[in-house]
Amino acid sequence: MSPHLGAVRVERVWVDGGVVRVAACTRESTVVCPDCGRGSARLHSRYCRTLADVAVGGRLVLIELSVRRLFCDSPGCGRRTFAEQVEGLTGRYRRRSPLLQHLVEMAGVLLAGRGGARLLQILKVPMSRTSVLFHLMRLPLPQAATPRVMGVDDFALYADVYGTLLVDAGTRLPIELWEGREADQLAAWLRTHPGVEVVCRDGSLVYRQGITEGAPEAVQVSDRFHLWQGLSKRVGDIAAAHRGCLPAAVPEPEAAPSQAEPVRPSDEADTPARRHAKRLFEAVHAVTGTGRSLNAIARELGLNRRTVSKYARAATWQECVRTTRPRRPTKLDPYLDHLQQRWEEGEHNATVLHQELLAKGYRGHYQRIKMAVAPLRRGLPIDTPRERPPSPRKVARWITTTPSRRSLHASEGLRRLFEHCPELDRTHDLVRQFADMLDTRDAAPLPAWLEHLTHSRLPPLASLANAIREDQPAVVQGITTPFSSGVNEGRITDLKLQKRIMAGRAGVPLLRHRVIHMAILRRNYQ
């Protein structure tokens, strides 16, 4: 049972109603007074304490311990009597052994209230969820030393409420957590904890101001991940603005006319949908140059903001016309030539054709064969698959992927796309230049690269250049130094997991206790 029972004299062990009871008493020895530190063995009285211990054989264990109350004979001590404590077994006002108390606290750290209570019930420690949280909140937070390298990041508590998490980049452990992401909060914490030399952050203007005010001597590092993420987002915006060029990435069918040719602006709007797209395009572009926001234009025209944004990005109204998506490849595609041949030979029975394809390895349903030969019954050619144009997100992923890691399909698609769209080709060159700076940890080409962004005549890249110039010293540190916010992102992911375990109902104090103690627990039991 409890290893600390060796410090007492066990007199009796018995089972009563499914509970293992242990009767024990303390040994006759000198005990130190908790106030003056002087030893005493003069007995005043005895009383019995009942302590719960970890279960044995699936049964609750109760220790009935007889302890002494002793006199303190020191003339200078204000305490007349005191109760003895057994090291490792008892504590003031405690009704559980240290081993069981540690188990209760760790259940609260790992599973919070309801989950911890369920686990303790399985371990024969009946306790309510509020009691589990009470013991969790009684755990003292460790006194962390001021870190030399610190990371700061924000996270969503709920709805539009955010919080701030500080992480020691050296030990990779969370330091502090609070509600809000204001510059004054971070500056106040840095003033009360002097000694921070390096702070890793994202591109947040709020945290930049807070670090400048609270620790002006600290070196700020703009994280490489967020820099690359911001560049990738701009690449996606450029690909979306040139959505009409994306079909050029698809190889053209042998017998089909070229679809990579741009649609001529002189094409007539000969359908209701095309006329509607043309009217909206002209209405949106008539007011986009007035300096008003997209929300104001949407309210004025009675349109959705996304619709206004789509028409404002388009270069011609033809780009906004919804086109029919080509059919996706299916399992029947390898057998279409056989179907065409058998149809020309005079076999028009779909059931017979299905049986023949099953013998050749086809595992599809008869209904698919019936649908495939339906155009042939009307004298039309059999439906052949065509590859769908890549989405702007996929093209952005192709451009930002290292060339050596691209698939052959992506490389060929980009080659065809760059031949058709010089803007995307220019974007790709600028992305690879920045990737080379990150790979070589060399920020010397950064000023020239920013000039290229400004004069690229691509608005998303020009806005990125302006944002980097405002934070250029931190960006240079992010490129050249080994510091990053990777540990911040990992802790934020862990924090979100703990918050979801509590169904999002955790307050900041409880969340702080769980996040900090969970990190320490993982470090001790990794």
XYZ file of C-alpha atoms in Angstrom:
526
model
C 0.000 0.000 0.000
C 1.336 3.446 0.868
C 5.147 3.485 1.075
C 4.946 6.072 3.844
C 3.284 3.668 6.264
C 6.792 2.572 7.217
C 7.081 5.704 9.372
C 4.175 4.600 11.621
C 3.212 1.447 13.496
C 0.427 -0.487 11.730
C -1.794 -2.241 14.273
C -4.627 -3.686 12.231
C -5.846 -4.081 8.621
C -9.379 -5.203 7.779
C -12.080 -4.891 5.103
C -15.355 -3.232 6.040
C -18.086 -2.839 3.416
C -15.701 -2.880 0.463
C -13.323 -0.399 2.133
C -9.840 -1.382 3.267
C -9.228 0.157 6.707
C -5.796 0.497 8.273
C -5.395 1.293 11.981
C -2.015 2.811 12.825
C -0.354 5.070 15.353
C 2.766 7.208 15.422
C 5.975 6.107 17.083
C 7.252 7.611 20.353
C 9.909 10.025 19.128
C 10.927 13.643 19.483
C 9.037 16.061 17.243
C 10.172 19.565 16.283
C 7.877 22.509 17.095
C 6.735 24.188 13.845
C 7.275 27.696 15.312
C 10.486 27.689 17.309
C 12.086 24.522 15.901
C 12.803 23.018 19.312
C 12.219 19.283 19.770
C 9.678 17.983 22.243
C 8.433 14.558 23.348
C 6.145 15.584 26.285
C 2.691 14.251 25.526
C -0.386 16.419 25.866
C -2.998 14.075 24.314
C -3.803 11.846 21.349
C -6.470 12.054 18.667
C -7.389 10.051 15.549
C -7.095 11.319 11.975
C -8.707 9.584 8.994
C -6.728 9.774 5.750
C -7.781 8.492 2.330
C -5.093 6.698 0.339
C -4.813 5.295 -3.184
C -7.066 2.294 -3.876
C -5.821 -1.261 -3.421
C -7.343 -4.070 -5.468
C -10.137 -1.770 -6.620
C -11.091 -0.872 -3.030
C -10.955 2.469 -1.270
C -8.287 2.683 1.459
C -8.811 4.645 4.681
C -6.001 5.062 7.215
C -7.123 5.674 10.812
C -3.991 7.238 12.271
C -3.571 8.018 15.967
C -1.314 11.061 16.361
C 0.019 12.929 19.383
C -0.385 16.494 20.558
C 2.768 17.637 22.320
C 3.779 20.482 24.633
C 6.333 23.038 23.510
C 8.566 23.739 26.531
C 10.508 26.590 24.935
C 9.976 29.720 27.084
C 10.255 32.084 24.116
C 7.725 30.246 21.923
C 4.159 31.500 21.777
C 2.768 28.088 20.880
C 1.849 25.994 23.916
C 0.929 22.754 22.113
C 1.252 21.411 18.592
C 0.192 18.300 16.652
C 2.829 16.067 15.180
C 2.979 15.461 11.434
C 4.271 12.323 9.720
C 6.519 13.271 6.822
C 5.165 11.947 3.545
C 1.857 10.846 5.097
C 0.102 13.767 6.748
C -0.174 17.535 6.372
C -2.065 20.278 8.129
C -5.822 20.073 7.444
C -5.301 17.329 4.848
C -7.597 14.338 4.610
C -5.652 12.557 1.875
C -2.215 11.059 1.703
C 0.338 12.994 -0.423
C 0.250 10.209 -3.022
C -3.531 10.460 -3.399
C -3.452 14.265 -3.309
C -0.917 14.272 -6.150
C -3.171 11.909 -8.115
C -6.154 14.261 -7.649
C -4.143 17.296 -8.750
C -2.740 15.591 -11.834
C -6.222 14.391 -12.840
C -7.320 18.033 -12.716
C -4.342 19.149 -14.779
C -4.841 16.486 -17.434
C -8.631 16.324 -17.721
C -9.999 19.381 -15.857
C -13.283 19.098 -13.939
C -15.706 16.559 -15.397
C -13.071 14.397 -17.045
C -10.937 14.385 -13.906
C -13.918 13.479 -11.737
C -14.802 10.554 -14.012
C -11.233 9.249 -13.946
C -11.052 9.535 -10.145
C -14.367 7.706 -9.836
C -12.857 4.823 -11.823
C -9.865 4.894 -9.443
C -12.251 4.654 -6.444
C -11.779 8.276 -5.412
C -15.302 9.762 -5.465
C -15.084 13.501 -5.998
C -17.167 16.169 -7.728
C -15.925 18.226 -10.672
C -15.889 21.404 -8.585
C -13.692 19.719 -5.979
C -11.255 18.622 -8.690
C -11.037 22.203 -9.984
C -10.661 23.497 -6.431
C -7.609 21.321 -5.828
C -6.229 22.258 -9.256
C -6.484 25.983 -8.514
C -4.721 25.466 -5.168
C -1.601 24.325 -6.986
C 0.963 27.151 -6.820
C 2.291 28.423 -10.117
C 6.076 28.067 -10.452
C 8.192 31.167 -10.079
C 9.726 31.301 -13.529
C 12.903 33.292 -13.983
C 12.929 36.133 -16.508
C 13.932 34.555 -19.824
C 16.702 35.868 -22.025
C 14.810 34.879 -25.197
C 11.032 35.141 -25.023
C 8.213 34.466 -27.459
C 4.860 36.245 -27.498
C 1.750 35.320 -29.465
C -2.004 35.770 -29.291
C -4.844 33.250 -29.292
C -8.638 33.352 -29.466
C -10.448 32.842 -26.170
C -13.946 33.015 -27.621
C -15.770 35.064 -30.299
C -13.802 38.311 -30.700
C -11.957 38.067 -27.361
C -8.249 37.275 -27.550
C -5.504 36.471 -25.085
C -1.716 36.683 -24.921
C 0.722 33.863 -24.150
C 4.374 34.344 -23.181
C 6.828 31.470 -23.681
C 10.416 31.005 -22.536
C 12.226 30.112 -25.758
C 15.114 28.597 -23.797
C 13.130 26.102 -21.690
C 10.198 26.005 -24.168
C 7.778 26.403 -21.238
C 4.903 28.908 -20.948
C 5.515 31.792 -18.552
C 2.356 33.856 -18.361
C -1.098 34.062 -19.885
C -3.638 36.865 -19.719
C -6.781 38.090 -21.432
C -6.341 40.769 -24.075
C -3.617 41.593 -26.568
C -2.959 45.241 -25.788
C 0.437 46.922 -26.061
C 0.118 48.375 -22.539
C -0.272 44.908 -20.988
C 2.872 43.564 -22.625
C 4.839 46.726 -21.867
C 3.846 46.578 -18.183
C 4.947 42.928 -17.898
C 8.318 43.672 -19.531
C 8.931 46.604 -17.163
C 8.324 44.401 -14.116
C 10.560 41.643 -15.548
C 13.717 43.348 -16.804
C 16.373 41.270 -18.489
C 14.633 40.097 -21.668
C 17.150 40.420 -24.509
C 15.338 38.880 -27.505
C 11.588 38.765 -28.223
C 10.184 36.581 -31.023
C 6.817 37.664 -32.401
C 4.710 37.781 -35.534
C 4.086 40.945 -37.535
C 1.604 42.346 -35.002
C 1.822 46.125 -34.648
C 0.395 45.898 -31.100
C 3.145 43.598 -29.831
C 5.754 45.647 -31.663
C 4.656 48.760 -29.775
C 4.450 46.918 -26.456
C 7.995 45.556 -26.747
C 9.339 48.950 -27.803
C 7.753 50.631 -24.773
C 8.468 47.926 -22.179
C 11.926 46.717 -23.285
C 13.420 49.216 -25.744
C 16.834 47.504 -25.595
C 15.449 44.081 -26.532
C 16.002 42.755 -30.055
C 12.727 42.067 -31.848
C 12.586 39.098 -34.230
C 9.828 38.829 -36.831
C 9.237 35.127 -37.296
C 10.210 33.534 -40.627
C 7.063 31.420 -40.692
C 4.809 34.467 -40.535
C 6.894 36.253 -43.166
C 6.511 33.311 -45.538
C 2.827 33.004 -44.642
C 2.260 36.670 -45.489
C 4.050 36.265 -48.814
C 2.025 33.130 -49.635
C -1.213 34.983 -48.941
C -0.194 37.726 -51.390
C 0.655 35.112 -54.008
C -2.823 33.653 -53.554
C -4.343 37.118 -54.061
C -2.372 37.578 -57.285
C -3.463 34.156 -58.550
C -7.081 35.023 -57.742
C -6.765 38.343 -59.598
C -5.510 36.425 -62.673
C -8.116 33.697 -62.421
C -8.808 33.984 -66.140
C -5.254 32.831 -66.913
C -5.407 29.662 -64.815
C -7.011 27.427 -67.495
C -3.755 27.848 -69.436
C -2.125 25.470 -66.946
C -4.271 22.606 -68.255
C -2.992 20.748 -71.326
C -5.365 21.207 -74.218
C -7.149 18.251 -75.812
C -5.805 17.191 -79.166
C -9.007 17.883 -81.088
C -10.249 20.799 -79.013
C -9.558 24.429 -79.863
C -7.116 26.317 -77.726
C -8.613 27.469 -74.426
C -5.515 29.261 -73.226
C -6.231 32.217 -75.513
C -7.582 35.187 -73.571
C -11.150 36.168 -74.232
C -11.349 39.275 -76.372
C -13.021 42.237 -74.689
C -15.043 42.781 -77.864
C -17.015 39.543 -77.378
C -20.709 40.288 -77.223
C -22.751 39.538 -74.109
C -25.227 37.307 -75.941
C -26.793 35.539 -72.926
C -28.632 36.856 -69.851
C -25.833 35.670 -67.557
C -23.144 37.399 -69.614
C -25.206 40.603 -69.858
C -25.728 40.548 -66.090
C -21.987 40.060 -65.476
C -21.171 42.922 -67.821
C -23.596 45.299 -66.059
C -22.214 44.444 -62.627
C -18.624 44.776 -63.830
C -19.284 48.240 -65.264
C -21.177 49.354 -62.142
C -18.464 48.204 -59.738
C -15.556 49.613 -61.750
C -17.375 52.935 -62.098
C -17.057 53.540 -58.335
C -13.882 51.609 -57.383
C -11.634 54.520 -58.301
C -13.402 56.955 -55.950
C -11.483 55.828 -52.863
C -14.460 54.285 -51.071
C -14.228 50.989 -49.260
C -15.683 47.741 -50.557
C -18.295 47.760 -47.787
C -19.493 51.231 -48.816
C -19.662 50.209 -52.488
C -21.579 47.037 -51.568
C -24.133 49.061 -49.580
C -24.527 51.576 -52.403
C -25.046 48.944 -55.110
C -27.017 46.538 -52.930
C -24.540 43.708 -53.462
C -22.638 41.332 -51.240
C -19.137 42.450 -50.299
C -17.630 39.278 -51.782
C -19.365 39.944 -55.091
C -17.995 43.487 -55.165
C -14.518 42.204 -54.323
C -14.659 39.603 -57.124
C -15.708 42.130 -59.761
C -13.196 44.718 -58.509
C -10.293 42.243 -58.885
C -11.321 41.148 -62.387
C -9.653 42.783 -65.380
C -12.558 42.050 -67.768
C -16.192 41.131 -67.245
C -15.642 37.803 -69.004
C -13.625 36.584 -66.008
C -16.733 36.877 -63.823
C -18.964 34.706 -66.017
C -19.587 31.333 -64.438
C -18.397 28.539 -66.688
C -19.382 24.896 -66.680
C -16.817 22.822 -64.901
C -15.350 19.945 -66.908
C -16.122 16.427 -65.853
C -13.818 14.810 -63.346
C -11.959 11.628 -64.316
C -13.710 8.388 -63.289
C -12.877 4.696 -63.092
C -14.582 4.191 -66.446
C -12.161 6.412 -68.398
C -9.664 3.605 -69.305
C -12.542 1.651 -70.894
C -14.092 4.431 -73.018
C -12.190 3.400 -76.153
C -13.507 -0.153 -75.779
C -17.065 1.143 -75.403
C -16.676 3.283 -78.537
C -15.284 0.342 -80.511
C -18.023 -2.073 -79.397
C -20.688 0.520 -80.172
C -19.350 0.951 -83.678
C -19.348 -2.841 -84.060
C -23.095 -2.855 -83.355
C -23.304 -3.795 -79.663
C -25.781 -1.292 -78.157
C -26.911 -3.261 -75.102
C -25.614 -1.619 -71.911
C -25.984 -4.844 -69.916
C -23.783 -6.778 -72.340
C -21.234 -3.964 -72.404
C -21.174 -3.940 -68.614
C -20.506 -7.692 -68.506
C -17.646 -7.307 -70.985
C -16.052 -4.532 -68.931
C -16.362 -6.586 -65.748
C -14.357 -9.309 -67.477
C -11.707 -6.731 -68.296
C -11.377 -5.607 -64.658
C -13.926 -2.805 -64.367
C -15.540 -2.711 -60.901
C -18.143 -0.003 -61.442
C -21.933 -0.162 -61.515
C -24.114 -0.926 -64.545
C -25.777 2.468 -64.262
C -22.473 4.201 -65.058
C -22.218 2.241 -68.342
C -25.781 3.166 -69.210
C -25.064 6.874 -68.662
C -21.808 6.679 -70.647
C -23.455 5.294 -73.795
C -26.445 7.657 -73.599
C -24.757 10.320 -75.830
C -24.000 7.627 -78.413
C -27.734 6.795 -78.698
C -28.384 10.448 -79.607
C -25.620 10.498 -82.214
C -23.262 12.534 -80.005
C -19.619 11.673 -79.245
C -18.877 9.801 -76.060
C -18.088 12.015 -73.098
C -14.328 12.265 -72.576
C -12.733 13.542 -69.364
C -10.984 16.870 -69.193
C -8.768 18.136 -66.436
C -10.140 20.998 -64.354
C -8.162 24.261 -64.171
C -6.232 24.646 -60.921
C -7.688 26.891 -58.230
C -5.862 30.074 -57.163
C -4.940 28.365 -53.898
C -3.382 25.430 -55.731
C -1.413 27.723 -58.036
C -0.154 29.668 -55.000
C 0.951 26.382 -53.429
C 2.764 25.417 -56.639
C 4.603 28.747 -56.736
C 5.644 28.695 -53.067
C 6.827 25.072 -53.157
C 10.537 24.468 -53.636
C 11.144 23.525 -57.306
C 12.963 20.330 -56.350
C 9.915 19.149 -54.386
C 7.284 19.910 -57.017
C 5.551 17.072 -58.789
C 5.929 16.693 -62.543
C 2.293 17.690 -62.987
C 2.816 20.934 -61.029
C 6.017 21.779 -62.899
C 4.379 21.301 -66.293
C 1.323 23.283 -65.213
C 3.471 26.190 -64.038
C 5.494 26.138 -67.246
C 2.348 26.479 -69.373
C 0.919 29.088 -67.017
C 4.056 31.258 -67.014
C 4.125 31.237 -70.828
C 0.625 32.672 -70.810
C 0.746 34.994 -67.741
C 3.917 37.115 -67.254
C 2.567 38.519 -63.971
C 2.556 35.097 -62.326
C 6.002 34.407 -63.816
C 7.293 37.612 -62.224
C 5.654 36.647 -58.921
C 7.381 33.278 -59.008
C 10.794 34.884 -59.509
C 10.245 37.228 -56.535
C 9.115 34.357 -54.322
C 12.191 32.312 -55.157
C 14.444 35.297 -54.377
C 12.940 35.582 -50.899
C 13.207 31.818 -50.402
C 16.931 32.028 -51.226
C 17.342 34.708 -48.544
C 15.691 32.453 -45.966
C 17.744 29.424 -47.018
C 21.093 31.245 -46.904
C 20.200 33.411 -43.858
C 21.407 36.436 -45.824
C 19.369 39.657 -45.595
C 21.709 41.741 -47.769
C 19.461 41.437 -50.881
C 16.385 42.487 -48.877
C 16.365 46.258 -49.784
C 16.733 45.509 -53.499
C 14.057 42.825 -53.247
C 11.670 45.298 -51.633
C 12.279 47.715 -54.500
C 11.401 44.962 -56.956
C 8.152 44.364 -55.058
C 7.286 48.054 -55.155
C 7.883 48.352 -58.913
C 6.351 44.995 -59.832
C 2.997 46.621 -60.637
C 1.356 43.937 -58.496
C -0.644 45.663 -55.693
C -0.514 42.739 -53.193
C 3.300 42.601 -53.391
C 3.586 46.382 -53.174
C 1.536 46.392 -49.955
C 3.743 43.607 -48.561
C 6.832 45.712 -49.304
C 5.353 48.639 -47.352
C 4.541 46.402 -44.384
C 8.068 44.911 -44.320
C 9.713 48.344 -44.517
C 7.831 49.430 -41.390
C 9.255 46.451 -39.518
C 12.506 45.963 -41.456
C 14.937 45.616 -38.479
C 12.844 42.775 -37.009
C 12.519 41.160 -40.441
C 16.308 41.251 -40.878
C 16.694 39.564 -37.480
C 14.133 36.938 -38.476
C 16.074 36.128 -41.638
C 19.590 36.111 -40.173
C 19.184 34.806 -36.597
C 18.219 31.273 -35.493
C 15.428 32.566 -33.225
C 11.842 31.870 -34.281
C 8.294 31.653 -32.943
C 8.002 27.928 -33.524
C 7.798 27.206 -29.810
C 5.014 29.821 -29.524
C 2.939 28.101 -32.191
C 3.361 24.745 -30.477
C 2.212 26.115 -27.134
C -0.745 27.872 -28.744
C -1.816 24.554 -30.276
C -1.562 22.895 -26.867
C -3.513 25.753 -25.282
C -6.357 25.360 -27.771
C -6.479 21.638 -26.994
C -6.805 22.315 -23.252
C -9.502 24.914 -23.900
C -11.521 22.508 -26.040
C -11.225 19.761 -23.426
C -13.097 22.119 -21.097
C -15.653 22.829 -23.871
C -14.504 26.447 -24.070
C -15.903 27.328 -20.629
C -12.563 27.839 -18.901
C -11.801 31.232 -17.418
C -8.372 32.758 -17.776
C -7.120 31.782 -14.254
C -8.096 28.134 -14.748
C -6.693 28.083 -18.273
C -3.427 29.586 -17.028
C -3.071 26.917 -14.346
C -3.744 24.070 -16.758
C -1.466 25.325 -19.544
C 1.514 26.007 -17.261
C 1.195 22.850 -15.166
C 0.481 20.704 -18.244
C 3.744 21.845 -19.826
C 5.657 21.009 -16.645
C 3.916 17.629 -16.373
C 4.872 16.731 -19.942
C 8.444 17.777 -19.293
C 8.635 15.513 -16.214
C 6.961 12.497 -17.843
C 8.118 12.720 -21.453
